[in-house]
XYZ file of C-alpha atoms in Angstrom:
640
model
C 29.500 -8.250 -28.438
C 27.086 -9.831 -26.266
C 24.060 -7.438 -25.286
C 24.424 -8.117 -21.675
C 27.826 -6.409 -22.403
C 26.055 -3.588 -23.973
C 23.041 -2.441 -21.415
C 25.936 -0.919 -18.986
C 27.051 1.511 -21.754
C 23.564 2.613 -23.109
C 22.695 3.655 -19.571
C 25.225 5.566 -19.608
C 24.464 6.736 -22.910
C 21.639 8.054 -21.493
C 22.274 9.237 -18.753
C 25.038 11.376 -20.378
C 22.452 12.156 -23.091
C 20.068 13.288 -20.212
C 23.064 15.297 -18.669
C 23.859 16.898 -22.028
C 20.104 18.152 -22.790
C 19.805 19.795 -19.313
C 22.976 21.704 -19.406
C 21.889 22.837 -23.093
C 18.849 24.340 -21.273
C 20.368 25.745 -18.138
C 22.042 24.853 -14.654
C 21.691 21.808 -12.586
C 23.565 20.824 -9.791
C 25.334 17.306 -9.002
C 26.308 15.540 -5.623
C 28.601 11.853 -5.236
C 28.840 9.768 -2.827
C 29.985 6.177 -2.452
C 29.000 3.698 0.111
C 30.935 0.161 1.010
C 28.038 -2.232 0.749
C 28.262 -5.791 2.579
C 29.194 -8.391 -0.029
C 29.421 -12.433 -0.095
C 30.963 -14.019 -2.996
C 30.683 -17.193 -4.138
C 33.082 -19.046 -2.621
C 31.301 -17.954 0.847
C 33.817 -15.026 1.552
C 32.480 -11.460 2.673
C 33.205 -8.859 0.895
C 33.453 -4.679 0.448
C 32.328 -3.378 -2.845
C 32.060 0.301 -3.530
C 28.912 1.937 -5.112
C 28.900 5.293 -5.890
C 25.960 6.905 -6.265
C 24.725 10.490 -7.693
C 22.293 12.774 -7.602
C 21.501 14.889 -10.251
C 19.086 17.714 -9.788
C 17.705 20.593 -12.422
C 16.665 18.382 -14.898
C 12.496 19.317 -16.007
C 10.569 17.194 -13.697
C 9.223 15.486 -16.816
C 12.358 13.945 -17.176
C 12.695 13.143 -13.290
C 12.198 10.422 -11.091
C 14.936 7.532 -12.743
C 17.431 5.690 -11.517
C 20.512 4.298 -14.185
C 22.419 1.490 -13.140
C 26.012 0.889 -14.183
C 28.249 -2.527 -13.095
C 30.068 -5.073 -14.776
C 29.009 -8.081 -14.587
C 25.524 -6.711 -15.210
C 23.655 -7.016 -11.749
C 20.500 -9.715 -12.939
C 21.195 -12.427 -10.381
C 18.614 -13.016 -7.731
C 16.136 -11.779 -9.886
C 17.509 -8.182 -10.860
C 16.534 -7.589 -7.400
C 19.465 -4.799 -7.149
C 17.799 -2.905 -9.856
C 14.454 -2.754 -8.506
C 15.295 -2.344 -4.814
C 17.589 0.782 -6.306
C 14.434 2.477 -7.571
C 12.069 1.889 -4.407
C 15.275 3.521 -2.483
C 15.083 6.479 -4.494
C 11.236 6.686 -4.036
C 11.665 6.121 -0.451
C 14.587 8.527 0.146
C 13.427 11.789 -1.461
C 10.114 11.298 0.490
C 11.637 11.175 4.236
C 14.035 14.112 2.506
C 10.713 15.900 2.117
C 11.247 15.996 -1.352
C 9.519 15.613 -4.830
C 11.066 12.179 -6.679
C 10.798 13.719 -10.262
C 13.023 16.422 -8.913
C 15.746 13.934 -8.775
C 17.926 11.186 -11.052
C 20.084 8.633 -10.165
C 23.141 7.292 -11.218
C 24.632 4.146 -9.966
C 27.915 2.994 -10.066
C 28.747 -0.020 -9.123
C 32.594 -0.713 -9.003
C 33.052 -4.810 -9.035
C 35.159 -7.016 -11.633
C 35.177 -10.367 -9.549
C 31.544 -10.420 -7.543
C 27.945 -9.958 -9.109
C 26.097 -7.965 -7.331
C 22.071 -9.012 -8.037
C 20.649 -9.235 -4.568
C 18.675 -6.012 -2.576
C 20.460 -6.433 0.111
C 22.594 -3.322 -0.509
C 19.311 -1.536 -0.639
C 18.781 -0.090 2.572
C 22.784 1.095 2.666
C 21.724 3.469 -0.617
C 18.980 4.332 0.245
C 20.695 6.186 2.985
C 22.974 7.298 0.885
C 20.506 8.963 -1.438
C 19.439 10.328 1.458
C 22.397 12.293 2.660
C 23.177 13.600 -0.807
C 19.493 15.235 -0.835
C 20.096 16.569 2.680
C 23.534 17.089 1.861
C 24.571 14.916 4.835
C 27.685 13.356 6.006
C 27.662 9.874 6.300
C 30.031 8.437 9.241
C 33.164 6.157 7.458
C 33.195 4.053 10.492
C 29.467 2.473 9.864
C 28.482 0.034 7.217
C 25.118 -1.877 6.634
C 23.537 -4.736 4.850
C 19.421 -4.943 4.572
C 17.222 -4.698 2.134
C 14.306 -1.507 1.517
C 11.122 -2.589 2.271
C 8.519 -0.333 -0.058
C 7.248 1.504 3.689
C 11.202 1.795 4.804
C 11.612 -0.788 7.063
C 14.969 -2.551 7.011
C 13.994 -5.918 5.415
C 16.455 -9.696 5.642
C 19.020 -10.668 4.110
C 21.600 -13.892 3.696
C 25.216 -13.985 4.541
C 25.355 -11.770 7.517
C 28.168 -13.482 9.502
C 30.785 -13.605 6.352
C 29.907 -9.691 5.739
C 30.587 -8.913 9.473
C 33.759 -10.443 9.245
C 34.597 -8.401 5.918
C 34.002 -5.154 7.883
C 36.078 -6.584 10.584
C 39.282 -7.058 8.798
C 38.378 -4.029 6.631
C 38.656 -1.599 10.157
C 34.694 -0.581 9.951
C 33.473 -0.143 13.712
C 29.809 -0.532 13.565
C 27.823 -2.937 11.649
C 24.238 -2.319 10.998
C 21.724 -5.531 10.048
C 17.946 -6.304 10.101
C 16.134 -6.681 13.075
C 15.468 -9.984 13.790
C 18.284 -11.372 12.637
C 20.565 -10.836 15.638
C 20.359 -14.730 16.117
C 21.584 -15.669 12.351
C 19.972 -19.702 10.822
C 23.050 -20.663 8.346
C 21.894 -22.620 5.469
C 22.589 -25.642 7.808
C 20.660 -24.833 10.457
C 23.359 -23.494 12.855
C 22.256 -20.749 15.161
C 24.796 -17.748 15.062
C 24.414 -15.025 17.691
C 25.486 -12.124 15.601
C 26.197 -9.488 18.288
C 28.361 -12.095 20.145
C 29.927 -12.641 17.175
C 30.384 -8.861 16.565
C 32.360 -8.462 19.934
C 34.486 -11.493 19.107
C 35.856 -9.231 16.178
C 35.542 -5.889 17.925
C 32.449 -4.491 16.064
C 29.403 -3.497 17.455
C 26.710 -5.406 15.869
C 23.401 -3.100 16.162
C 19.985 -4.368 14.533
C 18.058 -1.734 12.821
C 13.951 -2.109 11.689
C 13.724 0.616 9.988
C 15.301 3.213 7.280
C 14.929 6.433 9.786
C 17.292 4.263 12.698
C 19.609 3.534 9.925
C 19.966 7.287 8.899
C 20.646 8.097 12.661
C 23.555 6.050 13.283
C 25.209 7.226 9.806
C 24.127 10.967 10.272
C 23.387 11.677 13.694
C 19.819 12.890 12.043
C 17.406 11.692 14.704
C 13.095 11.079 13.637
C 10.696 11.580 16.076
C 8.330 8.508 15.008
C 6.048 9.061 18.296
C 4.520 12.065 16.205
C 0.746 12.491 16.012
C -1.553 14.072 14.043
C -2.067 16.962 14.639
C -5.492 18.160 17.180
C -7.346 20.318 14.562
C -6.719 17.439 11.678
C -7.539 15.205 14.260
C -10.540 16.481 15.151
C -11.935 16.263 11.760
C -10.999 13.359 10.973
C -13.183 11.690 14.268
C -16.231 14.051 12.983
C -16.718 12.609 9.424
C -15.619 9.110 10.772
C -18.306 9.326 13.522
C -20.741 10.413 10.555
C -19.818 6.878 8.536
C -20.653 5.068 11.497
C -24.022 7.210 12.895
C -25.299 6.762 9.218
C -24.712 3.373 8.732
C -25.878 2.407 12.489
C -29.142 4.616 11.337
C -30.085 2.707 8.528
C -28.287 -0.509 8.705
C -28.291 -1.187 12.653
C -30.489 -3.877 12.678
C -29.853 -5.681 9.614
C -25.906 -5.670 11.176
C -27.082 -7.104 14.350
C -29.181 -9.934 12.459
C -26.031 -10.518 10.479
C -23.582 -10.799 13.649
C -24.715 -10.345 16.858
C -20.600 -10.352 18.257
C -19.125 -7.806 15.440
C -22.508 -5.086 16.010
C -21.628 -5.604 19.482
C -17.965 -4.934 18.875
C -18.988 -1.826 16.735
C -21.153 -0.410 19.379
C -18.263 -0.752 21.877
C -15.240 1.376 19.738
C -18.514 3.701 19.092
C -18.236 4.370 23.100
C -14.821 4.475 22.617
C -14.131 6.994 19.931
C -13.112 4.582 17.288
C -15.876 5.225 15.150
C -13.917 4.153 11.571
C -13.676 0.482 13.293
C -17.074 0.401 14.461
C -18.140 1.386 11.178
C -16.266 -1.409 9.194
C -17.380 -3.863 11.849
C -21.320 -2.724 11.245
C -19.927 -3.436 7.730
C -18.956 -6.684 7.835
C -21.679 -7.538 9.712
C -24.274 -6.155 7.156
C -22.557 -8.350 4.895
C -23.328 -11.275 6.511
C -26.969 -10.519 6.809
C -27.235 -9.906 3.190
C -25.123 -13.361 2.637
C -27.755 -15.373 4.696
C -30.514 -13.170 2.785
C -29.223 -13.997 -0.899
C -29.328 -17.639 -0.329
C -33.146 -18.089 -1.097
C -32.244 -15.471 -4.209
C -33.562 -16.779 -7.708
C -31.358 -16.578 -10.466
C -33.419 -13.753 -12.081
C -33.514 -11.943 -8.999
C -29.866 -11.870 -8.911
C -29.686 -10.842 -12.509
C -32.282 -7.581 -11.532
C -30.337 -6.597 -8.597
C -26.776 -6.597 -11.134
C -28.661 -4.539 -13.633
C -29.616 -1.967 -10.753
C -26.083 -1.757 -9.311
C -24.545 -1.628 -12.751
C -26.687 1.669 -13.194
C -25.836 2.461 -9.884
C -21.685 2.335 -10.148
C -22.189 4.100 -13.852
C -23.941 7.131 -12.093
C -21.594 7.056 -8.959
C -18.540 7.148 -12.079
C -19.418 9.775 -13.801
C -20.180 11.825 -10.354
C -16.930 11.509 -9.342
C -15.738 12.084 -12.336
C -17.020 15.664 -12.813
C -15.434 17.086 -9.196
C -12.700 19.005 -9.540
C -9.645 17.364 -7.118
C -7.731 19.365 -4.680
C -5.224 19.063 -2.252
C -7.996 18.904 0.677
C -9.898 16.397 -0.820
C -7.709 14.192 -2.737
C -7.548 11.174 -0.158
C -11.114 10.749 -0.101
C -11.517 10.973 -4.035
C -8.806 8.228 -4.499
C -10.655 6.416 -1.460
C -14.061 6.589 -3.406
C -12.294 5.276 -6.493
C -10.876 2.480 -4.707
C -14.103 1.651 -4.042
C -15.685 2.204 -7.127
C -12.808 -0.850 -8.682
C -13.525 -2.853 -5.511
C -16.915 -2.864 -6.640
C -16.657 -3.397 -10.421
C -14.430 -6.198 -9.289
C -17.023 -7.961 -7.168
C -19.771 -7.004 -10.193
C -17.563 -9.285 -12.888
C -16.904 -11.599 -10.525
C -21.082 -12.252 -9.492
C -21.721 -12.104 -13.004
C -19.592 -15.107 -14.072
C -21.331 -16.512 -11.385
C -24.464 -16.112 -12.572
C -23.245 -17.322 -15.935
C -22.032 -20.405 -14.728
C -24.855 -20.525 -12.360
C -22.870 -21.108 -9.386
C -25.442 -21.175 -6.991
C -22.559 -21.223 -4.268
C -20.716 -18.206 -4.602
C -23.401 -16.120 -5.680
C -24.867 -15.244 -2.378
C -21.961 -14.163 -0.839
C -20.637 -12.142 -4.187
C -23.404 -10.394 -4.611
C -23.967 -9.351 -0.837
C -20.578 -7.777 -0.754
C -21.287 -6.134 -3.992
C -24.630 -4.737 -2.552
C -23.360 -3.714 0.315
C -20.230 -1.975 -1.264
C -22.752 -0.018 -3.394
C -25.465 1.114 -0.728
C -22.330 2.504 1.355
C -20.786 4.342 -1.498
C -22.994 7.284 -1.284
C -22.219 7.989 2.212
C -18.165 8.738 1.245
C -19.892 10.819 -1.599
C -21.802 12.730 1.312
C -18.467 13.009 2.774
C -16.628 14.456 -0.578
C -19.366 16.841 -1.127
C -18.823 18.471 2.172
C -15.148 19.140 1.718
C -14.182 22.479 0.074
C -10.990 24.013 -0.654
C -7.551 23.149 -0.456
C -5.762 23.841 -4.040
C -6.791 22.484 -7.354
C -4.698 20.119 -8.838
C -3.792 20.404 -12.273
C -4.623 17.582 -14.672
C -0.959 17.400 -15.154
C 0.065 16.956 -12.149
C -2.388 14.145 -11.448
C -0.972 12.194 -14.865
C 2.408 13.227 -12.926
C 1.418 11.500 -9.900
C -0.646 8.406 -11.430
C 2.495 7.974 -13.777
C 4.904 8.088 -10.640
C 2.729 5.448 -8.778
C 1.863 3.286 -11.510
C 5.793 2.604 -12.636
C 6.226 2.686 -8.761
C 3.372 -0.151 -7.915
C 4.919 -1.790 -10.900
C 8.810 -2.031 -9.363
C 6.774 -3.118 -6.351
C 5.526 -6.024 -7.678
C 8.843 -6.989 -9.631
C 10.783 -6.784 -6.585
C 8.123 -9.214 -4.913
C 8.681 -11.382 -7.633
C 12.483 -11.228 -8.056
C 12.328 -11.932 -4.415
C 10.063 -14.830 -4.356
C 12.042 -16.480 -7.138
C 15.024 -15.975 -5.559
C 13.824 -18.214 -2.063
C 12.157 -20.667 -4.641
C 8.763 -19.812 -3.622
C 7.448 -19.503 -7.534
C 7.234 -23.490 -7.345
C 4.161 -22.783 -5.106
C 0.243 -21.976 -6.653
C -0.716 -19.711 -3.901
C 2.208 -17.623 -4.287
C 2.094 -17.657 -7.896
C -1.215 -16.913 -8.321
C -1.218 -13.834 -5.732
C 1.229 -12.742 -7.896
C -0.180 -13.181 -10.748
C -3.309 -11.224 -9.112
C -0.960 -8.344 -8.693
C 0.350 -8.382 -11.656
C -3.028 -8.370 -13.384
C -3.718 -5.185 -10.636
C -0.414 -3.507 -12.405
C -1.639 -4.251 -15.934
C -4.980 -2.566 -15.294
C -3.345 0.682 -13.440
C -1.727 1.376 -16.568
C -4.491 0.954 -18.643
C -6.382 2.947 -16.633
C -3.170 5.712 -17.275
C -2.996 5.131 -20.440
C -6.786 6.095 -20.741
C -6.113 9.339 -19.002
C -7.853 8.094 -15.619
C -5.420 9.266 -13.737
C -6.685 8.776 -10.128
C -8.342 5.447 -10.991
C -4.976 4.256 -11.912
C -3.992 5.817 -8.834
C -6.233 3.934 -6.320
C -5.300 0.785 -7.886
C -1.414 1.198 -7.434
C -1.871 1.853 -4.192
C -4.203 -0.876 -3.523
C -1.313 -2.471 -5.090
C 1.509 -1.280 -3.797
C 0.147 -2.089 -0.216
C -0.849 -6.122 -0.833
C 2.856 -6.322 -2.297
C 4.269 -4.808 0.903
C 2.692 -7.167 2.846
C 3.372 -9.929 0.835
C 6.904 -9.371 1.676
C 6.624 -8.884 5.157
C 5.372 -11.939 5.366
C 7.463 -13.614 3.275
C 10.291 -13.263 5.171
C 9.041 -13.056 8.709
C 11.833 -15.034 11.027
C 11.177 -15.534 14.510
C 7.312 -16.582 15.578
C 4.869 -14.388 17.513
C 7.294 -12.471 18.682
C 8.951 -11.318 15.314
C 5.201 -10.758 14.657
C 4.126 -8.543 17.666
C 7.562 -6.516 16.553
C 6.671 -6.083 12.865
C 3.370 -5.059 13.953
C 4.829 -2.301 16.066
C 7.296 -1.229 13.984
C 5.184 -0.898 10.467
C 2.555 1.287 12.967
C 4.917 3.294 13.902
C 5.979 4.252 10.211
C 2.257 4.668 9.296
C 1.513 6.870 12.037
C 4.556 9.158 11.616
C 3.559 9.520 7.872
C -0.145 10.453 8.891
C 1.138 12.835 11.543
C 3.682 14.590 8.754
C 0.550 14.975 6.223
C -1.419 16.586 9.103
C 2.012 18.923 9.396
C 0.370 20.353 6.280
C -2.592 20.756 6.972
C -3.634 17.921 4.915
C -6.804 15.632 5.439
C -5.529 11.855 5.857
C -8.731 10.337 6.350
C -8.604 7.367 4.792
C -4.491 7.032 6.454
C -5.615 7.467 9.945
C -8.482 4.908 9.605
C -6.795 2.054 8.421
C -4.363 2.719 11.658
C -7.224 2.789 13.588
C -9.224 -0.732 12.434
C -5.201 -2.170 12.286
C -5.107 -0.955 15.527
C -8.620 -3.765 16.302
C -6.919 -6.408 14.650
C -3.622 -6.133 16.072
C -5.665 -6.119 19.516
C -7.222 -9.102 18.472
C -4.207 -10.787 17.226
C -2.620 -9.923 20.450
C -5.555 -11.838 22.398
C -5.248 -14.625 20.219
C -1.495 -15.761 21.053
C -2.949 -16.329 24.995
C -4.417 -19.342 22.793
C -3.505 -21.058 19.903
C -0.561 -18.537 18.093
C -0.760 -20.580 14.911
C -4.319 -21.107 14.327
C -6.219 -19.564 11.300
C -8.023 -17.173 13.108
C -5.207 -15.526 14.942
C -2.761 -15.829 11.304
C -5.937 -14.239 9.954
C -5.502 -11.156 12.494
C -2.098 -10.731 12.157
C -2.643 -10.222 8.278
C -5.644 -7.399 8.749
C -3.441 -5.410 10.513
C -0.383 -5.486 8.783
C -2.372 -5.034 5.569
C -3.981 -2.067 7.041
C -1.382 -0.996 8.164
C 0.579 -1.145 4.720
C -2.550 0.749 3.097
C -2.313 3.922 5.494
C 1.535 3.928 4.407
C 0.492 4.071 0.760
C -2.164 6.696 1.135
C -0.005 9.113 3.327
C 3.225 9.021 1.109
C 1.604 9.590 -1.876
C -0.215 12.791 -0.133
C 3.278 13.439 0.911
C 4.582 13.388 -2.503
C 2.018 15.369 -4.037
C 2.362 17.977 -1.623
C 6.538 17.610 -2.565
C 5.235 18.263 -6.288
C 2.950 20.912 -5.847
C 5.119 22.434 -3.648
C 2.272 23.138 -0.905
C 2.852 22.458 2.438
C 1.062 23.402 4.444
C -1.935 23.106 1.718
C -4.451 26.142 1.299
C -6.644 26.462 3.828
C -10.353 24.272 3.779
C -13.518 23.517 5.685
C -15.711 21.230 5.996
C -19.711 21.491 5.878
C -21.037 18.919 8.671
C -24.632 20.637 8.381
C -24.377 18.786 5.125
C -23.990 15.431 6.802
C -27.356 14.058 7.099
C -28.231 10.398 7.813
C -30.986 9.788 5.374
C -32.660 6.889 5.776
C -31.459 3.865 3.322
C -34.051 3.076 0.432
C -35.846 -0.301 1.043
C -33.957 -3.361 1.232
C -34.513 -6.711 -0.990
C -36.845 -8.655 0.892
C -37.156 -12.613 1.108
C -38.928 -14.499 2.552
C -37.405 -16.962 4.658
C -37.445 -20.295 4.097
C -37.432 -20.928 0.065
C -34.911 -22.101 -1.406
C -32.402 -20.520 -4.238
C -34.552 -22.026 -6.802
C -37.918 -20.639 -5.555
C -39.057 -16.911 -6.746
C -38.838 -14.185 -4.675
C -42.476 -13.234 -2.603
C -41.270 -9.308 -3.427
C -38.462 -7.834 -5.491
C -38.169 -4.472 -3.814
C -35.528 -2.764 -6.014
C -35.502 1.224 -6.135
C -34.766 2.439 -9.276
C -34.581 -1.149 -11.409
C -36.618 -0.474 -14.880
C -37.238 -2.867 -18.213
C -34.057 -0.745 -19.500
C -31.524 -1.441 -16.862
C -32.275 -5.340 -16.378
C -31.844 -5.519 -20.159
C -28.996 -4.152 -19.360
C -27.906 -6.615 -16.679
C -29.038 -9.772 -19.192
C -26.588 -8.225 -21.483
C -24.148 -8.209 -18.880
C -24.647 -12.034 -17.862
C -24.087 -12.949 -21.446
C -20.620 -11.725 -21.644
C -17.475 -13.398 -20.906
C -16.068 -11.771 -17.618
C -13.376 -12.930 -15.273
C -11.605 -10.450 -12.976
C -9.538 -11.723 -9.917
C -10.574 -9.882 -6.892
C -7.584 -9.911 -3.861
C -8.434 -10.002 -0.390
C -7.321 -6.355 -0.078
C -10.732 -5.655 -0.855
C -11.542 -6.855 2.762
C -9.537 -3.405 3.500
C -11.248 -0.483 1.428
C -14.751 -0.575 4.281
């Protein structure tokens, strides 16, 4: 018997084995449910195929958190896109159920014998239907959908709209929902299809959906108030210790930023005035960068090699600080954040070092200024952390709970990008392959990191992760120009702003979520200016990309808050403060001086490095000699 033959009946097998152990051990409840997904086959016909879907719950949470598939023929076309998109809508359905994932398996059922199902297009249909079986939800009989689940819950495209409209036509079905921005359908040849028109030719009403929470509405009448904020108190909080990363960096780094861009300090000092410190902050930020760019390029090669050794000792100390505080529900966000960093950093360290190594006189400068200025900043979110006490401990194992969770989750994620890209033949192309492959290297070092028992290192970079691979999609499939842009924009916001708001319902401290709306927030601005010009010039494509990556990143940090909360089962979280007297803007050590004019080759008139002795720039020679490559994404633009 062929294997393919095979897989169907071993999940089964297991799931019935899984079923078998938990009724051995006590009660657990299950809940069915089958949905009429949107089908075309291959002769070009639409089609209804049934997939029933259910929810077992009761099971350890150890043994939580899967999804089984069952359908003959075995659903691998498009990728095994089905698969993959079935486990991000479990993920994504028990967290707007305001529930725990590992709390929860799956079983799929997929009842076909003439069409394959491979495609995710019958994604967004189950994840509503997971959905209603947690909630316990009728779904209305008169409603079907096609569109796939996006990793952040929008409703993302699919192919073959107008032949599954006219399925649920002649099948009776009343009301059709399909991705925004699809309403005016491009065949494979090119023809234009208004899809509502088409809709009222066949008496159904044809309604485009953008996101999960719309589609849940018109099935269940179950309505989401996405407008919510955060709440004042949170709020508050979150301004003060984002006002103290910009006062302390303005302190001790003001000048230096204005030397290194007169228009971003500028920029900084003006969402200062305005409230918006975390932007003004990461503008001051990139602006220091710059200044230490245009500094570095009359470095020596041994100066270079001084200033690695002293960061090296630097991000070692900063490690194992970080690693000896206890996490807690309170400050969680900020420890991951730090961490984030922390790889960001080591990332930029490998990557200055093989430039030193192949003395690429080039690259250096601007490597090692963002891997300066990543380290001198560091100790200000550490000033941050230290000030933070309460909330409740978290257990060790529910941290290798939650790492494990988002390290098989940022995994799926980047299968699903992949499944997807080879299914629209983009492989063929070396930038998309190679961002992949950049991801993929991101997955393969989360779990190692897991494997290690660093759980929250693994953590940060799944989310990291998760987020570039979110936006990778967006963008992959964007239809419709500026316009389809402006709407994403808005749309993905909203999401991350509802999530922030629903973390701040428990009391929780989304720092690091509600700045990356906030500097999305300055780059969607900014995009928005930029379409009064040239809409498809670098600079505004450029834009549009900081924001929606931003964007994606506040997403990732406030559902995985959510879902530890789920876990722990503490919301609201135990109560915390925060120690501002402890917020002091000490004054920076020295900075490396040059002096202008000599060149890269010429020596340095002072090396003014605090803390650099014999010991540590043997280290940093030991360093240069070794063989290190690390690709570094341009998400670490994001972690300011």
């Amino acid at each position: 018997m062929r294997i393919s033959r095979l897989l169907p009946i071993l999940a089964l097998a297991i799931a019935v084995s899984v079923l078998a152990y938990s009724w051995s051990i006590g009660s657990i409840s299950t809940n069915s449910i089958t949905i009429h997904a949107l089908a075309v086959s291959g002769s070009n016909q639409g089609a209804v195929i049934n997939i029933t879907i259910t929810a077992v719950k009761g099971l350890p949470s150890y043994l939580g958190g899967n999804v089984y598939v069952s359908a003959m023929p075995l659903p691998i076309g498009e990728g095994g896109t089905f698969i993959s998109s079935s486990q991000i809508a479990a993920f994504v359905a028990t967290t707007i159920a305001g529930q725990s994932l590992t709390s929860y398996n799956f079983l799929i059922n997929v009842n076909s014998s003439t069409i394959e199902i491979g495609g995710p297009s019958a994604s967004g249909y189950m994840t509503v239907g997971m959905y209603s079986l947690i909630t316990n939800s009728s779904l209305n009989p008169s409603v079907v959908m096609t569109g796939m689940i996006m990793p952040d819950g929008t409703i993302g495209p699919v192919g073959g709209i107008p032949d599954k409209i006219r399925a649920a036509a002649q099948l009776g079905y009343s009301t059709v929902l399909i991705p925004y921005g699809q309403q005016n359908y491009v065949s494979s040849s090119g023809q234009v299809i208004n899809l509502i028109e088409l809709g009222k030719q066949l008496g159904v009403n044809v309604i485009p959906v953008a996101t999960v929470y719309q589609a849940i509405q018109y099935f269940t009448g179950r309505s989401f108030n996405l407008s919510l904020q955060v709440t004042p108190q949170v709020s508050g909080n979150i301004s003060a210790i984002s006002a103290y990363l910009y006062k302390t960096l303005y302190v001790n780094y003001g000048n230096e930023s204005a030397l290194g861009s007169q228009a971003d300090y500028e920029a900084a000092v003006s969402n200062a005035n305005n409230g918006d410190y975390y932007t003004a902050a990461s503008l001051l930020y990139d602006a220091l960068i710059n200044y230490y760019t245009n500094l570095f390029r009359n470095a020596t090669l041994a100066y270079a090699k001084a200033l690695v050794a002293n960061v090296t000792a630097q991000l070692n100390q900063m490690t194992n600080e970080i690693n000896s505080i206890q996490p807690t529900t309170a400050n969680l966000d900020i420890m991951v954040g730090i961490y984030d960093r922390i790889y960001t950093a080591q990332s930029l360290l490998n990557t200055t070092i093989s430039d030193i190594q192949a003395d690429n006189t080039a690259n250096i400068p601007g490597d090692l200024a963002q891997l300066y200025v990543r380290v001198i900043t560091l100790k200000y979110w550490f000033n941050v952390l230290n000030a933070i006490n309460g909330g409740n401990p978290i257990p060790i194992s529910y941290l290798s709970k939650l790492s494990g969770l988002y390290t098989s989750y940022a995994y799926t994620t980047v299968t699903y990008l992949y499944s997807l890209a080879s299914a629209e033949g983009l492989t063929t192309s070396l930038g998309v392959i190679n961002t992949i492959n950049q991801l993929i290297n991101q997955t393969n070092e989360a779990q190692s990191y897991y494997q290690n028992g660093l759980y929250l290192e693994a953590l940060a970079v799944s989310l990291d992760t998760i987020a570039s691979a979110s936006a990778i999609i967006h963008t992959m499939f964007l239809i419709g120009g500026s316009n389809a842009s402006l709407y994403l924009l808005n749309v993905v916001r909203n999401v991350a702003t509802y999530n922030e708001a629903l973390v701040s319902q428990c009391n929780g401290l989304p720092v690091l979520s509600s700045a990356y709306v906030q500097f999305g927030n300055y780059w969607f601005s900014q995009y928005n200016s930029s379409l009064a010009g040239n809409p498809s010039s670098t600079s505004s494509q450029s834009y549009f990309e900081e924001s929606l990556s931003l964007y994606e990143e506040s997403i990732a940090y406030s559902l995985f808050l959510r879902q530890l909360y789920y876990e722990l089962g503490a919301c609201p979280i135990a109560s915390y403060t925060i120690n501002y007297t402890a917020l002091q803007y000490v004054p920076a050590p020295s900075a490396p001086h040059v002096t202008q004019g000599q060149s890269t080759g010429a020596s340095f008139s002072i090396i003014n490095l605090a803390g650099v002795n014999v010991t540590y720039l043997a280290i940093g020679v030991v360093l240069v000699a070794m063989s290190i490559v690390v690709l570094v994404l341009k998400v670490v633009k994001v972690s300011r």
